[in-house]
mmCIF file of C-alpha atoms in Angstrom:
data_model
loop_
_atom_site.group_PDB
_atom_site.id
_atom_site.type_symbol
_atom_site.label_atom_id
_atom_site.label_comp_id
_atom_site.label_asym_id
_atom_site.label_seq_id
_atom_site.Cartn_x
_atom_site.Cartn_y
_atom_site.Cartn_z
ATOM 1 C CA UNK A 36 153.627 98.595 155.653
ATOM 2 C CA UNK A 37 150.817 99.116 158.307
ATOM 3 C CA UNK A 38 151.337 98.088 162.018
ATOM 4 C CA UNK A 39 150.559 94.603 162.937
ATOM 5 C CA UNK A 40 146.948 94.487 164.247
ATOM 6 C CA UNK A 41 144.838 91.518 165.888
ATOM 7 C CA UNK A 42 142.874 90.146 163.220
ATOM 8 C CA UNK A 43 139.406 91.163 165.019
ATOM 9 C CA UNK A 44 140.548 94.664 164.226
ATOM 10 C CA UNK A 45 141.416 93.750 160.750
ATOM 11 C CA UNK A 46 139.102 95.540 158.307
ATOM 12 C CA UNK A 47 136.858 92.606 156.393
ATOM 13 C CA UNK A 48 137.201 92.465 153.070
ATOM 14 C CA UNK A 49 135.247 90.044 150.781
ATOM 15 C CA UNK A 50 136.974 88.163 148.525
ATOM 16 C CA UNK A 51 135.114 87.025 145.736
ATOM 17 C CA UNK A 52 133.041 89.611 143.100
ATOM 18 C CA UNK A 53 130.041 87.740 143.982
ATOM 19 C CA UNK A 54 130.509 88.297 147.809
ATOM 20 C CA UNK A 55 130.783 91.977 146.618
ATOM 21 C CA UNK A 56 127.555 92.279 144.502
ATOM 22 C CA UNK A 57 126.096 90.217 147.531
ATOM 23 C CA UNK A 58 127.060 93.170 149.940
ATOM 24 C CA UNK A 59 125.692 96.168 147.358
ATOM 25 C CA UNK A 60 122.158 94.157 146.985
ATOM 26 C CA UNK A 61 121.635 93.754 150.756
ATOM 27 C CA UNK A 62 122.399 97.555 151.479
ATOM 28 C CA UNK A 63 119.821 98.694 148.848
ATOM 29 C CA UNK A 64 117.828 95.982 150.832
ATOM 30 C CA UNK A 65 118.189 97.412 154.137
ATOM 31 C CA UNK A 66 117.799 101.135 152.463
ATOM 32 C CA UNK A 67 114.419 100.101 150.567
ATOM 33 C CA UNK A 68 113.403 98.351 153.943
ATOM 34 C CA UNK A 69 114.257 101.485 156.177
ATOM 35 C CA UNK A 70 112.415 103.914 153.675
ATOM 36 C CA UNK A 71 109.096 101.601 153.889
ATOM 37 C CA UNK A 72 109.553 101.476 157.786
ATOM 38 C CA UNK A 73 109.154 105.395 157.439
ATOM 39 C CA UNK A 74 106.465 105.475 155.211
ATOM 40 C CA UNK A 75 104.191 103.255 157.526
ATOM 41 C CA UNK A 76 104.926 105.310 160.593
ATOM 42 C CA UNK A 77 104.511 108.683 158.706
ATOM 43 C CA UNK A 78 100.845 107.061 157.509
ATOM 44 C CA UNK A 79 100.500 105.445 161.411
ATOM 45 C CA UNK A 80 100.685 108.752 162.613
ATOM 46 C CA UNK A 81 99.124 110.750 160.232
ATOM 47 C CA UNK A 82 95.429 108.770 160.409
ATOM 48 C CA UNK A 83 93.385 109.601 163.091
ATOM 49 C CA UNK A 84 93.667 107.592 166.550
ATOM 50 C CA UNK A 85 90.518 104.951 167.083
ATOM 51 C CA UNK A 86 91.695 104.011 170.451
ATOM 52 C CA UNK A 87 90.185 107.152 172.465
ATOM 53 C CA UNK A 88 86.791 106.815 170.293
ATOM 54 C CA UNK A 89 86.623 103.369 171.092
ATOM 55 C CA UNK A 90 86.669 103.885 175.042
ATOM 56 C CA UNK A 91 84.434 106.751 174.909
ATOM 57 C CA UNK A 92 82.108 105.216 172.723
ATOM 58 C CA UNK A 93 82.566 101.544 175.427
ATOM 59 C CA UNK A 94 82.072 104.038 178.309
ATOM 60 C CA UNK A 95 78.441 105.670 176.788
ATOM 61 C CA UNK A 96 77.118 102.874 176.585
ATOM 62 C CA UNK A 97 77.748 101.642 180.232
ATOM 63 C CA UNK A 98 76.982 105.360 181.653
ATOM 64 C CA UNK A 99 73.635 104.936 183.444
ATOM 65 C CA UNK A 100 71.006 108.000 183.103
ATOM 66 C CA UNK A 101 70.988 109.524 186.755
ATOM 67 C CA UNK A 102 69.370 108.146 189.373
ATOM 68 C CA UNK A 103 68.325 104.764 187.421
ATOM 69 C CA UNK A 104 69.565 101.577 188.823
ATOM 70 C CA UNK A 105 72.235 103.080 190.952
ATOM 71 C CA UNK A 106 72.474 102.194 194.700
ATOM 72 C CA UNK A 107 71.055 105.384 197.463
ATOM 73 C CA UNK A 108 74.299 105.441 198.536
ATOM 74 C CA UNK A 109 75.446 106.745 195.455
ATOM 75 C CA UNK A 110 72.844 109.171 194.330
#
């Protein structure tokens, strides 16, 4: 016979077949889950980044040819 232990220490065992099958489905779950979570960062990273095209693009247009509309204390 094993030691007495508190019963938060206690291993959990399900009782029921049901609880059982209930455990084995929400593994897969969790497994199917993770392996999506991968794919989608995997494709994330893989497609090119819009962010710095975006700003560049955003600051082009706001860029000023030189001398035009810019204060003399600038120039």
């Amino acid at each position: 016979m094993s030691p007495w232990q508190p019963f938060w220490k206690r291993p959990r065992k399900p009782e029921s077949e049901s609880e059982w099958q209930k455990i084995k489905e929400l593994r897969e779950q969790r497994k199917r889950l993770k392996a999506a979570g991968v794919r989608l960062l995997d494709a994330g990273e893989s497609s090119q980044p819009r962010c710095p095209n975006r700003i560049s693009s955003a600051a082009t247009r706001r860029s000023v040819p030189d001398g035009e509309g810019r204060p003399s204390a600038l120039v």
